[in-house]
PDB file of C-alpha atoms in Angstrom:
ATOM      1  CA  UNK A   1      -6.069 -14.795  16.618  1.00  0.00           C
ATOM      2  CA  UNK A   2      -7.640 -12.625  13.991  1.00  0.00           C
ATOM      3  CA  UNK A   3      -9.101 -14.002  10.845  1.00  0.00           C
ATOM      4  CA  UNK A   4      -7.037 -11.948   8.998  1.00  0.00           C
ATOM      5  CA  UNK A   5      -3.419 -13.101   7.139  1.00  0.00           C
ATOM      6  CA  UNK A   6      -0.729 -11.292   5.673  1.00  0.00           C
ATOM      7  CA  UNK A   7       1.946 -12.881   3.168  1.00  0.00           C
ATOM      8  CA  UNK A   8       5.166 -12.932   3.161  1.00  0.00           C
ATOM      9  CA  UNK A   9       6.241 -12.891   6.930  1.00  0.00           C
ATOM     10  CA  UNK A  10       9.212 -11.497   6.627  1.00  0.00           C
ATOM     11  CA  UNK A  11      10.885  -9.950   3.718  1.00  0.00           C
ATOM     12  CA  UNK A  12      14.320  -8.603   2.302  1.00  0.00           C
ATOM     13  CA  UNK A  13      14.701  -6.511  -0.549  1.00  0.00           C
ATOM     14  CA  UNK A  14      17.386  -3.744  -1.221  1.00  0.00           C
ATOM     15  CA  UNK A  15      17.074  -0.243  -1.886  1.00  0.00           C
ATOM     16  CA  UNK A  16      15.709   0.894  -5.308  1.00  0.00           C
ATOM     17  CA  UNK A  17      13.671  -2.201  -5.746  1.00  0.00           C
ATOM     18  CA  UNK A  18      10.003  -2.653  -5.764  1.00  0.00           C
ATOM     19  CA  UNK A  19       7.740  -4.966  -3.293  1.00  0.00           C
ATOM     20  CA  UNK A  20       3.878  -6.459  -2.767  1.00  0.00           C
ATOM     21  CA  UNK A  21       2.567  -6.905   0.142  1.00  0.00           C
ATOM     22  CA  UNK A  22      -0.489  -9.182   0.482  1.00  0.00           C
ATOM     23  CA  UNK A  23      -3.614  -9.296   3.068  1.00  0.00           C
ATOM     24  CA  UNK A  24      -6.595 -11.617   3.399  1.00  0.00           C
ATOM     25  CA  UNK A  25      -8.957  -9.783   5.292  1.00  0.00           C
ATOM     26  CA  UNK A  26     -11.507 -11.362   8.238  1.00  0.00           C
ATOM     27  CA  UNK A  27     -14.310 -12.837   6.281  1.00  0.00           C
ATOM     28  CA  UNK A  28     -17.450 -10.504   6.022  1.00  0.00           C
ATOM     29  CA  UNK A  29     -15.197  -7.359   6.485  1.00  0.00           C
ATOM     30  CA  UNK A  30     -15.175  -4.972   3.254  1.00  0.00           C
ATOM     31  CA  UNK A  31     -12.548  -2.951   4.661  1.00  0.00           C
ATOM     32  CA  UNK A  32      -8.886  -2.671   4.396  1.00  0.00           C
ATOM     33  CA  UNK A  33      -6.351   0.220   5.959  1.00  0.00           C
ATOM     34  CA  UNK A  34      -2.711  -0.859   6.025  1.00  0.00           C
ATOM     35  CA  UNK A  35      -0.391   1.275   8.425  1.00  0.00           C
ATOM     36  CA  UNK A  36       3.481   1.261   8.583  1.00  0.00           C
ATOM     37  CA  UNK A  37       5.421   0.329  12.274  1.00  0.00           C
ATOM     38  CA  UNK A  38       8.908   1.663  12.433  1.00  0.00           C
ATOM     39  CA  UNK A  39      10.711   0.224  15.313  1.00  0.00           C
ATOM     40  CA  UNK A  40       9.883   1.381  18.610  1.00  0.00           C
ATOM     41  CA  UNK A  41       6.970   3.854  17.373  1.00  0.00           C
ATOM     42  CA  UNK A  42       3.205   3.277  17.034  1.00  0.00           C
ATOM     43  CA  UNK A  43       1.707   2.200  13.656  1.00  0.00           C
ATOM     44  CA  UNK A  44       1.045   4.856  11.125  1.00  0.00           C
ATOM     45  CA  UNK A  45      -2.029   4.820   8.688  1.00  0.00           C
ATOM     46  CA  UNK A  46      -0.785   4.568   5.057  1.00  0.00           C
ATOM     47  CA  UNK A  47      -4.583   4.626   3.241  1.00  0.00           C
ATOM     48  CA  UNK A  48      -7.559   2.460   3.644  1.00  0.00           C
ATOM     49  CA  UNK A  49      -9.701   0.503   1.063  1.00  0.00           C
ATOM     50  CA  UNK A  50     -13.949   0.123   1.003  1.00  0.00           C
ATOM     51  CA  UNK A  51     -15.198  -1.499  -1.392  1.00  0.00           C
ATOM     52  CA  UNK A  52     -12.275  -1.808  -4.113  1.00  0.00           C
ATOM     53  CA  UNK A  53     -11.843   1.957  -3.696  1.00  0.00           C
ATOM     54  CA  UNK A  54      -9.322   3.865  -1.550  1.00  0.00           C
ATOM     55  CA  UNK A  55     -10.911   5.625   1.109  1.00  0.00           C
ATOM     56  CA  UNK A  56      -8.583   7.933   3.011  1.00  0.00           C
ATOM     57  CA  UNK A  57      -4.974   8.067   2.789  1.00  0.00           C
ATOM     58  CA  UNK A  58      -2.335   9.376   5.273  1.00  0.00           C
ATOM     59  CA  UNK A  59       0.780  11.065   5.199  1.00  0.00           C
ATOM     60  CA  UNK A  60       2.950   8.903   2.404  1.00  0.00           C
ATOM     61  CA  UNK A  61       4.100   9.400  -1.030  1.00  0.00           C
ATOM     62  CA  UNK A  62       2.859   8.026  -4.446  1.00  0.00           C
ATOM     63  CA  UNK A  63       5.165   5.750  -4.401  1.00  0.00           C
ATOM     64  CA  UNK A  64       2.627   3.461  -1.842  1.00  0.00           C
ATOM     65  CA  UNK A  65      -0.242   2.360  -4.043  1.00  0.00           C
ATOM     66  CA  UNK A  66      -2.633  -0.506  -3.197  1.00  0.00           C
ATOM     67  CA  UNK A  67      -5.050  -2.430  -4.094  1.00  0.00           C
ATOM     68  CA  UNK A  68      -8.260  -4.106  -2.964  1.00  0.00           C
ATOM     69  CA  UNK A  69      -9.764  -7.027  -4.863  1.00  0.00           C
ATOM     70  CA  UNK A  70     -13.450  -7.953  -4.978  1.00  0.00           C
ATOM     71  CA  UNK A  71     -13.047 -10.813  -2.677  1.00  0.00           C
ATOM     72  CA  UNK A  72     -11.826  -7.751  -0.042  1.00  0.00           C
ATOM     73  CA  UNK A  73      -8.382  -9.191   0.139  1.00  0.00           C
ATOM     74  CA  UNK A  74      -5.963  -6.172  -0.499  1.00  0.00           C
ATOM     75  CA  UNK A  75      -2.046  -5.458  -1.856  1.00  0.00           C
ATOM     76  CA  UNK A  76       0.383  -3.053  -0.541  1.00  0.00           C
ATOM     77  CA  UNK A  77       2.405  -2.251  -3.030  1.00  0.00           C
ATOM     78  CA  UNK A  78       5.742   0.093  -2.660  1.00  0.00           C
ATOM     79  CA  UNK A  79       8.087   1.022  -5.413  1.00  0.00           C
ATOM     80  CA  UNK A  80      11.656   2.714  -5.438  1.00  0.00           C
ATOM     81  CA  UNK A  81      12.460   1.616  -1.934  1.00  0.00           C
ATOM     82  CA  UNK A  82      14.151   3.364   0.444  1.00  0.00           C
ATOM     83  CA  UNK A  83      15.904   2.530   3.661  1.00  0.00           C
ATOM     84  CA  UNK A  84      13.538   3.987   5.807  1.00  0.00           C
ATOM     85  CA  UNK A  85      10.677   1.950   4.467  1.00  0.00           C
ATOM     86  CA  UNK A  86      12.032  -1.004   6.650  1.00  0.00           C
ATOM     87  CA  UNK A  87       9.371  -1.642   8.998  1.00  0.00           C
ATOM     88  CA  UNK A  88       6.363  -3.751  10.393  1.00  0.00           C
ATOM     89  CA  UNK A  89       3.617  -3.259   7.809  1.00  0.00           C
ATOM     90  CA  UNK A  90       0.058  -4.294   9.430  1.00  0.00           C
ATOM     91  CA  UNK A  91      -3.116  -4.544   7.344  1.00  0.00           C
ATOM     92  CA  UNK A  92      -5.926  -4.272   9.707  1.00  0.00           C
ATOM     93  CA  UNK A  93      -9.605  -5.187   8.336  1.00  0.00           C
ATOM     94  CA  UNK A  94     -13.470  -3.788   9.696  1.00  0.00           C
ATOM     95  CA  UNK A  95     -16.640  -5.424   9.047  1.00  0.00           C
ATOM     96  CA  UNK A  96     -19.752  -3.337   7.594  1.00  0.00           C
ATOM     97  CA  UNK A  97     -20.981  -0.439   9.516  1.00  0.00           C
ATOM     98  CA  UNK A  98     -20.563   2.828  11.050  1.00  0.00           C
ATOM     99  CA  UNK A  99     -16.994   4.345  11.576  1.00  0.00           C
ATOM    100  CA  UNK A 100     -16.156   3.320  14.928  1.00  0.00           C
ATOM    101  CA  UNK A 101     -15.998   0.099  14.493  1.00  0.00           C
ATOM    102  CA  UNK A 102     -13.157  -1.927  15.590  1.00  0.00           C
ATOM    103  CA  UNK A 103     -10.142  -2.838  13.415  1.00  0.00           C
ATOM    104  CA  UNK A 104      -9.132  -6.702  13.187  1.00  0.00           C
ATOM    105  CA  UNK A 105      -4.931  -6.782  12.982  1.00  0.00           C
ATOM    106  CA  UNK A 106      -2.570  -9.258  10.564  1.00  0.00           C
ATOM    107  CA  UNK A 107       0.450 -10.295  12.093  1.00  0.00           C
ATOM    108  CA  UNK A 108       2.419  -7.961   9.870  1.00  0.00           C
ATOM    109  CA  UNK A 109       4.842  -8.658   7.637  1.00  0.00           C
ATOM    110  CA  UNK A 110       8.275  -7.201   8.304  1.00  0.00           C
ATOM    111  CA  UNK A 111      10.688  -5.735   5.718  1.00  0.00           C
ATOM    112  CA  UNK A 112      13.885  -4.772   5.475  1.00  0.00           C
ATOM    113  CA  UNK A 113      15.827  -2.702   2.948  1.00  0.00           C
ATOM    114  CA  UNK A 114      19.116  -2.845   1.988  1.00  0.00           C
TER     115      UNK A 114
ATOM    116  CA  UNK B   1      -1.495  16.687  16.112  1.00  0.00           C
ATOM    117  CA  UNK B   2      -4.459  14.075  17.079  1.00  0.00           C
ATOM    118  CA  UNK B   3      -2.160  11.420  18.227  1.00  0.00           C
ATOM    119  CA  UNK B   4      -2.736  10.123  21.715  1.00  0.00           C
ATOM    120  CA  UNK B   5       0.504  10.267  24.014  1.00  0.00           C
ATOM    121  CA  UNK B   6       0.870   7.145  26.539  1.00  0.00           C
ATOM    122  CA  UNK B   7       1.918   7.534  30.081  1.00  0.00           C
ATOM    123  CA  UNK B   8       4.283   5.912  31.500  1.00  0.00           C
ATOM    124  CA  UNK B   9       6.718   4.772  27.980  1.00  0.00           C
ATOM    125  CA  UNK B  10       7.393   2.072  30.495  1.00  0.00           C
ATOM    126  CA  UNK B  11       6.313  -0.049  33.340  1.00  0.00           C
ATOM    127  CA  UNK B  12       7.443  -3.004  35.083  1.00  0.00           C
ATOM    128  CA  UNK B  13       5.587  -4.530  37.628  1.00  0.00           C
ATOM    129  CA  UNK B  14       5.157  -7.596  39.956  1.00  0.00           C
ATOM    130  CA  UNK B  15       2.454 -10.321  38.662  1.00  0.00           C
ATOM    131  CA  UNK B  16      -0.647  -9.815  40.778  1.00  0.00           C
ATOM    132  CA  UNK B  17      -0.412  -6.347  40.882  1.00  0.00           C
ATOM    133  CA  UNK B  18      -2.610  -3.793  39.398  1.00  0.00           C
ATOM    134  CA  UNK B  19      -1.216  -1.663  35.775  1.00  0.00           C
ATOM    135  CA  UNK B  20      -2.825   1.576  34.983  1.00  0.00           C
ATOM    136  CA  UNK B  21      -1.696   3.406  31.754  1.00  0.00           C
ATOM    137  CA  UNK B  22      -3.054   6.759  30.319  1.00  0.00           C
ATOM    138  CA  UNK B  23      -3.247   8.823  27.399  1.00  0.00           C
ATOM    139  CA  UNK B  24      -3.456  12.224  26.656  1.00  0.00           C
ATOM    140  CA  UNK B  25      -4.127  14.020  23.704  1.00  0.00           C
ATOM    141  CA  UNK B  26      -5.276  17.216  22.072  1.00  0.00           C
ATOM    142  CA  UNK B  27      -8.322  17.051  19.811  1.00  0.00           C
ATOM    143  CA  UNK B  28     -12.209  16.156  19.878  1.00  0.00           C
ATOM    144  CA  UNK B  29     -12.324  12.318  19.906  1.00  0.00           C
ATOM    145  CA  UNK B  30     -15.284   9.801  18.461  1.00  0.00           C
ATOM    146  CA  UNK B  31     -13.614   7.319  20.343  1.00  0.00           C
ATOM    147  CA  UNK B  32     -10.818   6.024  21.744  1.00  0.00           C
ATOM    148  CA  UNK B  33     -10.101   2.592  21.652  1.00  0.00           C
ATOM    149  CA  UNK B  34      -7.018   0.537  23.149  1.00  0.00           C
ATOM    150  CA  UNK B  35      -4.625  -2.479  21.868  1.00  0.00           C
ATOM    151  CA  UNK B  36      -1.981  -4.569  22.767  1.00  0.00           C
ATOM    152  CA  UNK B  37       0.867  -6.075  20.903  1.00  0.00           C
ATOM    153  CA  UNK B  38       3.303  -8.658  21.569  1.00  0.00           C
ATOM    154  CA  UNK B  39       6.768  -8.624  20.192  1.00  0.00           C
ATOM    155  CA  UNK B  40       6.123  -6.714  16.747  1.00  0.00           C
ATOM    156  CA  UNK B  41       3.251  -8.464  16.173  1.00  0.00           C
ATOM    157  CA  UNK B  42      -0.096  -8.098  15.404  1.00  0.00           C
ATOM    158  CA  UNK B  43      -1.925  -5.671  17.112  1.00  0.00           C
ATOM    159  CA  UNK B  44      -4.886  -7.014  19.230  1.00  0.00           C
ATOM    160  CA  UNK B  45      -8.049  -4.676  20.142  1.00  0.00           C
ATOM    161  CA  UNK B  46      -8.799  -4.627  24.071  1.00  0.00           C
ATOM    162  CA  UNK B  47     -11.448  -2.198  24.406  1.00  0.00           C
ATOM    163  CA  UNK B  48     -13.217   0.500  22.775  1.00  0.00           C
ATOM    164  CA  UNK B  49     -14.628   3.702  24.654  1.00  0.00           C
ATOM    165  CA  UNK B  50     -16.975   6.510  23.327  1.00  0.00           C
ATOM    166  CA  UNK B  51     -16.847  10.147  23.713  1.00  0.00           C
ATOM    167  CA  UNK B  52     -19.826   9.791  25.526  1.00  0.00           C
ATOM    168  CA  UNK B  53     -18.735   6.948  28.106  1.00  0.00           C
ATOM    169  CA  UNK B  54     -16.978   7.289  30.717  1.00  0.00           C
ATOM    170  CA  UNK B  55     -16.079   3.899  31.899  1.00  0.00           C
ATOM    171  CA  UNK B  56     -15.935   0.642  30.579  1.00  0.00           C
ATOM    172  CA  UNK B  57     -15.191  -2.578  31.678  1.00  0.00           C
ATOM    173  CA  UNK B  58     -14.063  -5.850  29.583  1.00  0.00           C
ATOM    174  CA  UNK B  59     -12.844  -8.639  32.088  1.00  0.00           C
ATOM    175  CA  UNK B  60      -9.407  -7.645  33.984  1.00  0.00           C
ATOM    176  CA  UNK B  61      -9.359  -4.108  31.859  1.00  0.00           C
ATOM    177  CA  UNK B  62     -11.044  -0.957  33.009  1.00  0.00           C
ATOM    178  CA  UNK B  63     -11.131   2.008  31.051  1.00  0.00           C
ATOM    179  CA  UNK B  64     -12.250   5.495  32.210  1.00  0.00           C
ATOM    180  CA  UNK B  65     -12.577   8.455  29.552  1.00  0.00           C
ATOM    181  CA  UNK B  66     -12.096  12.239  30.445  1.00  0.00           C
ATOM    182  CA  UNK B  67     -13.216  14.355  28.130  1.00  0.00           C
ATOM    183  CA  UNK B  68     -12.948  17.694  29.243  1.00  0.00           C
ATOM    184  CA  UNK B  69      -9.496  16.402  30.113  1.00  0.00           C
ATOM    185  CA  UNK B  70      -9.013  15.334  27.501  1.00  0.00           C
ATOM    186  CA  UNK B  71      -7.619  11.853  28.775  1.00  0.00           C
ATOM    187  CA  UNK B  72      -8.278   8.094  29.165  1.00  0.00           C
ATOM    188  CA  UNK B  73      -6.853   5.802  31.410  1.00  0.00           C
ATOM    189  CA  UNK B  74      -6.283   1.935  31.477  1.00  0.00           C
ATOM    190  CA  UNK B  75      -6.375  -0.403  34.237  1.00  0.00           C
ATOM    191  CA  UNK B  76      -5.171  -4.101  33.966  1.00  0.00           C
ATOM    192  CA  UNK B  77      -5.958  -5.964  37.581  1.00  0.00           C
ATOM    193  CA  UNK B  78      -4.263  -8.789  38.934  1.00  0.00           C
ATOM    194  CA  UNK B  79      -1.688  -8.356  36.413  1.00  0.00           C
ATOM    195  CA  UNK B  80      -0.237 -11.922  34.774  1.00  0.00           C
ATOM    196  CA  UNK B  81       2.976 -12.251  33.322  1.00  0.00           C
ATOM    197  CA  UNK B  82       0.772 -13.153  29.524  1.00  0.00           C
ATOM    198  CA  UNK B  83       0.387  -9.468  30.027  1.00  0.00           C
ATOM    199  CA  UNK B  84       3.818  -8.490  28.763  1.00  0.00           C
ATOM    200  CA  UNK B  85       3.102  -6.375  26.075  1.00  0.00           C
ATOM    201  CA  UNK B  86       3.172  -3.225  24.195  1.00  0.00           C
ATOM    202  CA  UNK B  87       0.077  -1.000  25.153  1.00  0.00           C
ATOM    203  CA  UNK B  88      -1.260   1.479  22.419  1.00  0.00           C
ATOM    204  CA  UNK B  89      -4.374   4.065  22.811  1.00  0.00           C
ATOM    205  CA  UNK B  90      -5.662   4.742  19.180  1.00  0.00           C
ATOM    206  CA  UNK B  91      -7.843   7.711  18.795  1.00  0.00           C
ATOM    207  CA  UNK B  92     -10.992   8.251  16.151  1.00  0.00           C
ATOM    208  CA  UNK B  93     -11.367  11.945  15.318  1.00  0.00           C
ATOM    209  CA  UNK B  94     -13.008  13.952  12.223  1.00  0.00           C
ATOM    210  CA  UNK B  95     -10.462  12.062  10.081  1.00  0.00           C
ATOM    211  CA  UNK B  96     -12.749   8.810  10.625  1.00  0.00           C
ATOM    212  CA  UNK B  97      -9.235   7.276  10.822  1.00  0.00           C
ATOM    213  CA  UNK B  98      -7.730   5.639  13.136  1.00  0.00           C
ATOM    214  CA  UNK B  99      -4.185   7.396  14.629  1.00  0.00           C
ATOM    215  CA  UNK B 100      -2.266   5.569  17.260  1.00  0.00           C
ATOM    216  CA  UNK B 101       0.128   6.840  19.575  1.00  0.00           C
ATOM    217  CA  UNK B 102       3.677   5.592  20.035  1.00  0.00           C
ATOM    218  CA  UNK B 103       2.564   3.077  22.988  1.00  0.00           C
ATOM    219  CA  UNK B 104       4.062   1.851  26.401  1.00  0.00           C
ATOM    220  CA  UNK B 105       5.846  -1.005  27.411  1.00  0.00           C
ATOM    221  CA  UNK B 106       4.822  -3.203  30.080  1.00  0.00           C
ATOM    222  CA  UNK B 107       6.411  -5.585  31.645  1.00  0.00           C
ATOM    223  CA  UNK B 108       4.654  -8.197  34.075  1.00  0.00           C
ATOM    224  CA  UNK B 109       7.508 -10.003  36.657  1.00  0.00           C
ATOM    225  CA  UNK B 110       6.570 -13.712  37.897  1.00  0.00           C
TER     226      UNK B 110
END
């Protein structure tokens, strides 16, 4: 097991409405990146944090903002939900150094929309 | 696209036996790195492979990385049933982000 948490496990929310994810990275690690898992399909970067600043961002809308706190834990949050936003979401954290350094995986929390 | 494609999308196999897995994929690499993941879980790193290795070894796992091929394989020996698991090659390119493919399925009989 990683030293990394995610909160809620498992959450349902219906279309339209708005939801925060949270993440407690490994301690020591300054980075965050959270990535979306639809069913059956590999995960899919959404952005990363460094530092309390984003640091990269993939292919979603506006409507996925985060957050990364001074104590490096982070928030996913997603507003105007759609049905296709059900998924796995995974926050994944790194330690200090160079880019190729290994990512350190939640157990996800898994939402569903309505 | 810089996503890594995994080779078979499934694979069933008796315990003992060996597993080998590969992935493909188009673009100049920093590093390829593989993980596993258990029922929709969290995803758990195996093994990490530079563009300037060409095999590594961690325990049961052996990785081998082609470059001019453009490929990387994974081998699991003496394969347990514990091993049941989704297997997913995740690629480090120019981006500095990592991109995962869609993964493989393995499936480890007692």
């Amino acid at each position: 097991e990683t030293g990394v948490t995610q909160s809620p496990t498992h959450l349902i929310k219906t279309r339209g409405q708005q939801v925060t994810l949270r993440c407690s990275s490994q301690s020591g690690h300054n980075t965050v990146s959270w990535y979306q898992q639809a069913l059956g399909q590999g995960p899919q970067f959404i952005f990363q944090y460094y530092r309390e600043e984003e640091n990269g961002r993939g292919n979603f809308p506006p409507r996925f903002s985060g957050l990364q706190f001074p104590n490096y834990s982070s928030e996913l949050n997603v507003n105007a939900l759609e049905l296709d936003d059900s998924a796995l979401y995974l926050c994944a954290s790194s330690p200090p150094g160079g880019r190729e350094e290994t990512q350190y995986f939640g157990p996800g929390t898994r939402l569903l929309v309505l | 696209s810089q996503q890594g494609e995994e080779d078979p999308q499934a694979l069933s196999i008796q315990e003992g036996e060996n597993a080998t897995m590969n992935c493909s994929y188009k673009t100049s690499i920093n590093n390829l790195q593989w993980y596993r993941q258990n029922s929709g879980r969290g995803l758990v790193h195996l093994i990490l492979i530079r563009s300037n290795e060409r095999e590594k070894h961690s325990g049961r796992l052996r990785v081998t990385l082609d470059t001019s091929k453009k490929s990387s394989s994974l081998l699991i020996t003496a394969s347990r049933a514990a091993d049941t698991a989704s297997y997913f090659c995740a690629l480090l390119g120019g981006s500095e982000k990592l991109v995962f493919g869609k993964g493989m399925k393995l499936t480890v009989n007692p």
